[in-house]
Amino acid sequence: MPTRRARIPATKYPVERFTLDNGLRVVLTPDRSAPVIGVAVVYDVGIRSEPEGRTGFAHLFEHLMFQGSENLEKLAHFRHVQGAGGTFNGSTHLDYTDYYETLPSNALERALFLEADRMRGPRLTEENLRNQVDVVKEEIRVNVLNRPYGGFPWLTLPPVMFDTFPNAHDGYGSFDDLESATVGDAADFFRRYYASGNAVLAVSGDVDVAEATALIERHFGDVPARPAPERPDFAEPDLTAERRTSYTDQLAPLPAVAGAWRVPDPVTDFAGYLPYVVLAEVLTDGDASRLVERLVQRDRSVTSLGGYLGFMGDPFDVRDPTALLLQAHLPPGGDVDKVLRTVDEELDRLATDGLTEGELARTQARMATHLLRDTDAVLGRALRMAVLEQQRGEPGLLNELPRLVGEVTDEQVQAAAATLRPERRASIEVIAGGAR
């Protein structure tokens, strides 16, 4: 008997796309239901883009973009956004860097002016550079060096799985690389990657399309045209033998383990990729999921468990190569070998016996709920559409994602599970050095 399918509601957010003469791609998605807007600018530069000897530079540059710009002094961006009642931030990812604001809709022109001004040129001074290098170093101390499980597994697992510098290096950066950076290096990085032809602007929420288009042309139209740089090939062959390593974390109170398997290209083979996105949730999402029920509740061999696609946790904003990850924390004296064997057993059972009645429909309904919730707010919508445009040229795919997730079949999930073999796995074990 076929498993009952989840009924997945659809969204119909409108999408308007155009490209300015300088190459800037623009996505508008109007929604007049509340007087709020989300503005996002995504640059096609991320951790994988960093040259050797400049680890951490993508993240450092995200900080520098907030230190004043062509017509604005340091901290002016903060003052203008917050003074209009808005919020702002930026973040660095493997394959892009984003900058964004949520504002009352009457502040649209203010947001466009601010983003266009720093697209023309941030204030790259020796003082700003040294100050932000110190800020990033402190962030590394707080988030990685002086925190239990710091960087696990998003920083510690890639060098086990990958061999090339773009995929394997530390995206936070080494202190030596950060300290040796010069203003000239920063200027070169800006000229190369922060080009109008390498960026996407998305605006969602309470906007009139004609008015917003005129404002965008007014503020961004005279940004000097520079084409997008040629993106290097990040491809790597799949693993043919298991890779495994371990390290001692002196602050970690309990052992932990993470394992990962390569998955199909999320952009060029989206249909082949989606079953793995669903599989990760079948395995780990909720108390009724396969691995939580077995490892946490029945065997009690782990205390917590998570699974996701992509080293930074969002399956729909990453390029190839990427992976399906599972990570778990173990009780005192926990047996990592036993945990990995049990994972293999459960994957074999799923691949052989398939899913139980209702298991897939339940998982797909939860996934659709998360997708709909994450893009309900105007900023979430702008960010998702900007990245979909950046990586695929398909911002309207946002409306299709819940439905596409709901169309993944039992057989596709079963076939995906069959490929997660031990010989294709990279894993890393955290040995608890902080146990009392």
Tab-separated table of C-alpha atoms in Angstrom, residues 32-400:
chain	number	residue	atom	x	y	z
A	32	ARG	CA	1.216	45.221	0.759
A	33	SER	CA	-0.222	43.417	3.807
A	34	ALA	CA	1.953	45.299	6.337
A	35	PRO	CA	4.019	48.531	6.093
A	36	VAL	CA	7.354	46.720	6.380
A	37	ILE	CA	10.149	45.941	3.912
A	38	GLY	CA	13.093	43.578	3.801
A	39	VAL	CA	16.159	44.606	1.805
A	40	ALA	CA	18.976	42.152	1.073
A	41	VAL	CA	22.153	42.447	-0.971
A	42	VAL	CA	23.979	39.192	-1.692
A	43	TYR	CA	27.498	39.128	-3.125
A	44	ASP	CA	28.784	35.997	-4.831
A	45	VAL	CA	31.805	35.675	-2.553
A	46	GLY	CA	32.122	33.370	0.411
A	47	ILE	CA	34.556	31.287	2.376
A	48	ARG	CA	35.327	29.092	-0.640
A	49	SER	CA	36.412	32.178	-2.613
A	50	GLU	CA	39.303	33.058	-0.293
A	51	PRO	CA	42.792	32.841	-1.802
A	52	GLU	CA	45.479	30.866	-0.010
A	53	GLY	CA	47.207	32.955	2.606
A	54	ARG	CA	44.028	34.942	3.173
A	55	THR	CA	41.935	32.570	5.284
A	56	GLY	CA	39.117	34.377	7.055
A	57	PHE	CA	39.115	37.208	4.528
A	58	ALA	CA	35.495	36.810	3.401
A	59	HIS	CA	34.323	37.147	6.998
A	60	LEU	CA	36.768	39.976	7.733
A	61	PHE	CA	35.435	41.862	4.731
A	62	GLU	CA	31.871	41.479	5.950
A	63	HIS	CA	32.992	43.428	9.037
A	64	LEU	CA	34.774	46.064	6.952
A	65	MET	CA	31.594	46.787	4.980
A	66	PHE	CA	30.075	48.255	8.165
A	67	GLN	CA	32.953	50.672	8.843
A	68	GLY	CA	31.764	53.590	6.734
A	69	SER	CA	31.490	54.046	2.977
A	70	GLU	CA	31.998	56.566	0.187
A	71	ASN	CA	29.687	59.242	1.647
A	72	LEU	CA	29.156	57.980	5.179
A	73	GLU	CA	31.398	58.048	8.208
A	74	LYS	CA	31.964	55.082	10.507
A	75	LEU	CA	28.800	53.933	12.336
A	76	ALA	CA	26.560	56.086	10.092
A	77	HIS	CA	24.930	52.968	8.584
A	78	PHE	CA	23.954	51.836	12.083
A	79	ARG	CA	22.543	55.244	12.997
A	80	HIS	CA	20.488	55.683	9.821
A	81	VAL	CA	18.887	52.220	9.965
A	82	GLN	CA	18.147	52.268	13.676
A	83	GLY	CA	17.006	55.878	13.497
A	84	ALA	CA	14.317	54.799	11.031
A	85	GLY	CA	13.166	52.033	13.384
A	86	GLY	CA	14.942	49.262	11.529
A	87	THR	CA	17.360	46.426	12.192
A	88	PHE	CA	20.324	45.254	10.119
A	89	ASN	CA	23.111	42.711	9.923
A	90	GLY	CA	25.313	40.712	7.583
A	91	SER	CA	26.669	37.176	7.462
A	92	THR	CA	29.313	35.122	5.666
A	93	HIS	CA	28.565	31.726	4.132
A	94	LEU	CA	30.469	29.165	2.093
A	95	ASP	CA	29.216	30.554	-1.211
A	96	TYR	CA	28.036	34.118	-0.554
A	97	THR	CA	28.046	37.085	1.816
A	98	ASP	CA	24.834	38.960	2.584
A	99	TYR	CA	23.871	42.344	4.019
A	100	TYR	CA	20.303	43.117	5.010
A	101	GLU	CA	17.816	45.396	6.733
A	102	THR	CA	14.222	45.263	7.943
A	103	LEU	CA	12.624	48.699	7.951
A	104	PRO	CA	9.293	50.511	7.862
A	105	SER	CA	8.329	50.796	4.204
A	106	ASN	CA	8.670	54.614	4.228
A	107	ALA	CA	12.440	54.083	4.717
A	108	LEU	CA	12.962	52.214	1.441
A	109	GLU	CA	14.997	54.970	-0.171
A	110	ARG	CA	17.187	55.259	2.916
A	111	ALA	CA	18.023	51.550	2.750
A	112	LEU	CA	18.773	51.704	-0.974
A	113	PHE	CA	21.061	54.708	-0.528
A	114	LEU	CA	22.979	52.968	2.280
A	115	GLU	CA	23.519	49.739	0.326
A	116	ALA	CA	24.434	51.537	-2.897
A	117	ASP	CA	26.931	53.755	-1.085
A	118	ARG	CA	28.928	50.843	0.276
A	119	MET	CA	28.649	49.001	-3.030
A	120	ARG	CA	30.534	51.956	-4.534
A	121	GLY	CA	33.230	51.598	-1.910
A	122	PRO	CA	33.672	50.916	1.803
A	123	ARG	CA	36.033	53.055	3.864
A	124	LEU	CA	39.181	50.920	3.717
A	125	THR	CA	41.669	52.541	6.084
A	126	GLU	CA	44.518	51.134	8.152
A	127	GLU	CA	42.626	52.028	11.325
A	128	ASN	CA	39.444	50.248	10.213
A	129	LEU	CA	41.368	47.199	9.025
A	130	ARG	CA	43.389	46.754	12.223
A	131	ASN	CA	40.318	47.344	14.364
A	132	GLN	CA	38.243	44.750	12.529
A	133	VAL	CA	41.068	42.193	12.469
A	134	ASP	CA	41.053	42.462	16.261
A	135	VAL	CA	37.256	42.087	16.328
A	136	VAL	CA	37.384	38.935	14.177
A	137	LYS	CA	40.198	37.459	16.285
A	138	GLU	CA	38.095	38.021	19.402
A	139	GLU	CA	35.132	36.368	17.693
A	140	ILE	CA	37.302	33.331	16.965
A	141	ARG	CA	38.388	33.200	20.612
A	142	VAL	CA	34.777	33.395	21.821
A	143	ASN	CA	33.161	31.073	19.264
A	144	VAL	CA	35.915	28.525	18.642
A	145	LEU	CA	39.001	28.578	20.869
A	146	ASN	CA	37.365	29.179	24.247
A	147	ARG	CA	34.073	27.374	23.737
A	148	PRO	CA	33.314	23.663	24.168
A	149	TYR	CA	32.912	22.036	20.744
A	150	GLY	CA	34.026	25.289	19.088
A	151	GLY	CA	33.882	24.920	15.309
A	152	PHE	CA	32.461	21.389	15.545
A	153	PRO	CA	31.698	20.125	12.997
A	154	TRP	CA	31.506	22.945	10.424
A	155	LEU	CA	35.197	23.844	10.769
A	156	THR	CA	36.624	20.495	11.874
A	157	LEU	CA	34.953	18.080	9.431
A	158	PRO	CA	35.651	19.691	5.995
A	159	PRO	CA	39.432	19.078	6.178
A	160	VAL	CA	38.692	15.396	6.811
A	161	MET	CA	36.298	15.098	3.885
A	162	PHE	CA	38.012	17.399	1.353
A	163	ASP	CA	41.511	17.813	-0.051
A	164	THR	CA	41.445	21.137	-1.913
A	165	PHE	CA	42.113	24.461	-0.212
A	166	PRO	CA	38.742	26.106	-1.057
A	167	ASN	CA	36.738	23.287	0.516
A	168	ALA	CA	39.028	22.222	3.369
A	169	HIS	CA	40.455	25.404	4.894
A	170	ASP	CA	39.363	27.138	8.103
A	171	GLY	CA	36.763	29.712	7.105
A	172	TYR	CA	37.204	31.729	10.284
A	173	GLY	CA	40.852	32.187	9.359
A	174	SER	CA	44.227	31.881	11.036
A	175	PHE	CA	45.536	34.714	13.192
A	176	ASP	CA	48.673	34.857	11.021
A	177	ASP	CA	46.656	35.363	7.822
A	178	LEU	CA	44.382	37.939	9.426
A	179	GLU	CA	47.224	39.923	10.983
A	180	SER	CA	49.199	40.028	7.721
A	181	ALA	CA	46.284	41.456	5.703
A	182	THR	CA	46.908	44.927	4.244
A	183	VAL	CA	44.655	47.740	3.049
A	184	GLY	CA	45.863	46.892	-0.458
A	185	ASP	CA	44.687	43.296	-0.017
A	186	ALA	CA	41.285	44.572	1.103
A	187	ALA	CA	41.032	46.946	-1.862
A	188	ASP	CA	41.901	44.123	-4.267
A	189	PHE	CA	39.301	41.860	-2.652
A	190	PHE	CA	36.674	44.573	-3.001
A	191	ARG	CA	37.484	45.282	-6.653
A	192	ARG	CA	37.389	41.596	-7.523
A	193	TYR	CA	34.346	40.330	-5.646
A	194	TYR	CA	32.201	43.318	-4.637
A	195	ALA	CA	31.325	44.203	-8.210
A	196	SER	CA	27.809	45.217	-9.216
A	197	GLY	CA	27.877	42.335	-11.697
A	198	ASN	CA	28.593	39.946	-8.813
A	199	ALA	CA	25.653	41.060	-6.654
A	200	VAL	CA	21.899	40.601	-6.266
A	201	LEU	CA	19.561	43.141	-4.635
A	202	ALA	CA	16.225	41.840	-3.332
A	203	VAL	CA	13.414	43.931	-1.855
A	204	SER	CA	10.287	42.364	-0.397
A	205	GLY	CA	7.245	43.692	1.381
A	206	ASP	CA	5.271	46.914	1.118
A	207	VAL	CA	6.647	48.354	-2.131
A	208	ASP	CA	5.162	49.657	-5.337
A	209	VAL	CA	7.068	47.981	-8.164
A	210	ALA	CA	7.284	51.059	-10.409
A	211	GLU	CA	8.344	53.349	-7.562
A	212	ALA	CA	10.893	50.840	-6.200
A	213	THR	CA	12.325	50.310	-9.689
A	214	ALA	CA	12.834	54.058	-10.143
A	215	LEU	CA	14.512	54.370	-6.735
A	216	ILE	CA	16.807	51.418	-7.423
A	217	GLU	CA	17.855	52.879	-10.767
A	218	ARG	CA	18.444	56.258	-9.118
A	219	HIS	CA	20.699	54.928	-6.363
A	220	PHE	CA	22.394	51.913	-7.967
A	221	GLY	CA	22.406	52.912	-11.624
A	222	ASP	CA	25.627	54.933	-11.346
A	223	VAL	CA	27.556	52.329	-9.346
A	224	PRO	CA	30.581	51.661	-11.579
A	225	ALA	CA	30.105	48.582	-13.730
A	226	ARG	CA	32.482	45.725	-12.967
A	227	PRO	CA	31.761	42.204	-14.179
A	228	ALA	CA	31.544	39.171	-11.948
A	229	PRO	CA	34.879	37.357	-11.608
A	230	GLU	CA	35.164	33.897	-13.073
A	231	ARG	CA	34.235	31.461	-10.332
A	232	PRO	CA	36.841	28.749	-9.795
A	233	ASP	CA	35.949	25.081	-9.992
A	234	PHE	CA	35.514	23.701	-6.473
A	235	ALA	CA	34.863	20.129	-7.654
A	236	GLU	CA	36.387	17.164	-5.804
A	237	PRO	CA	36.012	13.422	-6.338
A	238	ASP	CA	33.830	11.464	-3.934
A	239	LEU	CA	35.432	9.361	-1.203
A	240	THR	CA	36.141	5.726	-2.030
A	241	ALA	CA	37.384	4.777	1.454
A	242	GLU	CA	36.252	5.851	4.891
A	243	ARG	CA	38.124	8.761	6.437
A	244	ARG	CA	38.135	9.205	10.170
A	245	THR	CA	40.046	11.299	12.669
A	246	SER	CA	39.729	12.605	16.208
A	247	TYR	CA	40.954	15.427	18.403
A	248	THR	CA	40.822	16.298	22.082
A	249	ASP	CA	38.744	19.313	23.086
A	250	GLN	CA	40.020	20.416	26.498
A	251	LEU	CA	36.756	22.279	27.194
A	252	ALA	CA	34.304	19.599	26.048
A	253	PRO	CA	32.578	17.793	28.948
A	254	LEU	CA	31.281	14.908	26.790
A	255	PRO	CA	32.449	13.023	23.691
A	256	ALA	CA	30.884	13.820	20.314
A	257	VAL	CA	31.017	12.555	16.754
A	258	ALA	CA	30.005	13.850	13.346
A	259	GLY	CA	29.875	12.028	10.044
A	260	ALA	CA	29.186	13.228	6.514
A	261	TRP	CA	28.547	11.803	3.057
A	262	ARG	CA	28.723	13.620	-0.269
A	263	VAL	CA	25.374	14.263	-1.985
A	264	PRO	CA	24.390	15.221	-5.565
A	265	ASP	CA	25.006	18.759	-6.832
A	266	PRO	CA	22.289	20.927	-5.239
A	267	VAL	CA	22.118	23.262	-8.252
A	268	THR	CA	22.633	21.134	-11.381
A	269	ASP	CA	20.981	17.976	-9.994
A	270	PHE	CA	18.283	19.433	-7.753
A	271	ALA	CA	15.925	16.500	-8.346
A	272	GLY	CA	18.657	14.091	-7.231
A	273	TYR	CA	19.558	16.295	-4.265
A	274	LEU	CA	16.084	16.767	-2.738
A	275	PRO	CA	15.674	13.170	-1.468
A	276	TYR	CA	18.774	13.669	0.697
A	277	VAL	CA	17.282	16.830	2.188
A	278	VAL	CA	14.203	14.815	3.142
A	279	LEU	CA	16.295	11.849	4.298
A	280	ALA	CA	18.188	13.991	6.819
A	281	GLU	CA	14.866	14.956	8.410
A	282	VAL	CA	13.508	11.395	8.319
A	283	LEU	CA	16.584	10.338	10.278
A	284	THR	CA	16.763	13.098	12.883
A	285	ASP	CA	13.773	15.488	13.022
A	286	GLY	CA	11.723	14.931	16.147
A	287	ASP	CA	11.305	12.210	18.743
A	288	ALA	CA	9.662	9.865	16.226
A	289	SER	CA	12.537	10.079	13.740
A	290	ARG	CA	14.644	7.016	12.969
A	291	LEU	CA	17.900	7.842	14.715
A	292	VAL	CA	16.453	9.806	17.632
A	293	GLU	CA	14.139	6.928	18.477
A	294	ARG	CA	16.960	4.369	18.234
A	295	LEU	CA	20.035	6.174	19.592
A	296	VAL	CA	18.541	8.625	22.081
A	297	GLN	CA	15.441	6.895	23.380
A	298	ARG	CA	16.046	3.171	23.006
A	299	ASP	CA	19.814	2.601	23.154
A	300	ARG	CA	20.620	5.795	25.111
A	301	SER	CA	23.977	5.755	23.359
A	302	VAL	CA	23.760	9.478	22.550
A	303	THR	CA	22.273	12.410	24.444
A	304	SER	CA	21.453	14.572	21.425
A	305	LEU	CA	21.412	14.142	17.672
A	306	GLY	CA	21.049	16.351	14.612
A	307	GLY	CA	21.129	15.944	10.852
A	308	TYR	CA	21.186	18.480	8.023
A	309	LEU	CA	22.457	19.285	4.537
A	310	GLY	CA	25.389	21.639	4.069
A	311	PHE	CA	28.112	22.413	6.574
A	312	MET	CA	26.327	25.591	7.661
A	313	GLY	CA	22.905	24.008	7.896
A	314	ASP	CA	20.748	25.433	5.083
A	315	PRO	CA	20.134	23.006	2.228
A	316	PHE	CA	18.960	25.633	-0.267
A	317	ASP	CA	21.834	28.119	-0.242
A	318	VAL	CA	24.874	25.977	-0.979
A	319	ARG	CA	26.722	24.816	-4.071
A	320	ASP	CA	28.583	21.599	-4.819
A	321	PRO	CA	30.477	19.955	-3.217
A	322	THR	CA	28.358	19.590	-0.124
A	323	ALA	CA	27.276	16.823	2.213
A	324	LEU	CA	24.637	15.288	4.445
A	325	LEU	CA	25.849	15.596	8.051
A	326	LEU	CA	24.899	13.753	11.210
A	327	GLN	CA	26.248	14.861	14.579
A	328	ALA	CA	25.744	13.512	18.082
A	329	HIS	CA	26.877	14.094	21.642
A	330	LEU	CA	27.474	11.016	23.766
A	331	PRO	CA	27.135	10.342	27.499
A	332	PRO	CA	30.277	9.976	29.659
A	333	GLY	CA	32.274	7.010	28.420
A	334	GLY	CA	30.146	6.768	25.271
A	335	ASP	CA	31.257	4.447	22.483
A	336	VAL	CA	31.689	6.317	19.185
A	337	ASP	CA	32.328	3.089	17.241
A	338	LYS	CA	29.023	1.684	18.455
A	339	VAL	CA	27.163	4.852	17.481
A	340	LEU	CA	28.563	4.780	13.939
A	341	ARG	CA	27.727	1.073	13.617
A	342	THR	CA	24.164	1.759	14.737
A	343	VAL	CA	23.817	4.565	12.201
A	344	ASP	CA	24.959	2.136	9.505
A	345	GLU	CA	22.434	-0.448	10.725
A	346	GLU	CA	19.570	2.039	10.566
A	347	LEU	CA	20.576	3.249	7.109
A	348	ASP	CA	20.705	-0.363	5.906
A	349	ARG	CA	17.298	-1.040	7.450
A	350	LEU	CA	15.801	2.003	5.742
A	351	ALA	CA	17.414	1.113	2.409
A	352	THR	CA	16.181	-2.485	2.628
A	353	ASP	CA	12.744	-2.189	4.255
A	354	GLY	CA	11.702	1.317	3.217
A	355	LEU	CA	9.661	3.777	5.263
A	356	THR	CA	6.772	3.003	7.559
A	357	GLU	CA	3.202	4.116	6.906
A	358	GLY	CA	2.923	7.876	7.408
A	359	GLU	CA	6.619	8.394	8.142
A	360	LEU	CA	7.346	10.358	4.978
A	361	ALA	CA	4.128	12.405	5.039
A	362	ARG	CA	4.781	13.455	8.643
A	363	THR	CA	8.324	14.515	7.819
A	364	GLN	CA	7.326	16.426	4.689
A	365	ALA	CA	4.589	18.292	6.551
A	366	ARG	CA	7.087	19.448	9.183
A	367	MET	CA	9.584	20.492	6.515
A	368	ALA	CA	6.950	22.474	4.636
A	369	THR	CA	5.935	24.192	7.872
A	370	HIS	CA	9.525	25.297	8.462
A	371	LEU	CA	9.918	26.540	4.875
A	372	LEU	CA	6.669	28.520	5.030
A	373	ARG	CA	7.495	29.989	8.435
A	374	ASP	CA	11.017	31.030	7.419
A	375	THR	CA	9.760	33.037	4.434
A	376	ASP	CA	6.647	34.465	6.075
A	377	ALA	CA	8.629	37.462	7.322
A	378	VAL	CA	9.619	39.906	4.566
A	379	LEU	CA	13.339	39.693	5.359
A	380	GLY	CA	13.382	35.892	5.194
A	381	ARG	CA	11.678	36.152	1.811
A	382	ALA	CA	14.149	38.740	0.487
A	383	LEU	CA	17.193	36.751	1.628
A	384	ARG	CA	15.950	33.446	0.215
A	385	MET	CA	15.003	34.989	-3.132
A	386	ALA	CA	18.309	36.845	-3.386
A	387	VAL	CA	20.300	33.628	-2.912
A	388	LEU	CA	18.074	31.653	-5.285
A	389	GLU	CA	18.673	34.342	-7.902
A	390	GLN	CA	22.402	34.421	-7.153
A	391	GLN	CA	22.950	30.672	-7.432
A	392	ARG	CA	20.209	29.548	-9.835
A	393	GLY	CA	18.632	32.571	-11.524
A	394	GLU	CA	15.323	31.263	-10.118
A	395	PRO	CA	14.017	33.398	-7.218
A	396	GLY	CA	10.498	32.104	-7.856
A	397	LEU	CA	11.687	28.658	-6.766
A	398	LEU	CA	10.878	29.877	-3.249
A	399	ASN	CA	7.180	29.330	-4.041
A	400	GLU	CA	7.888	25.812	-5.279
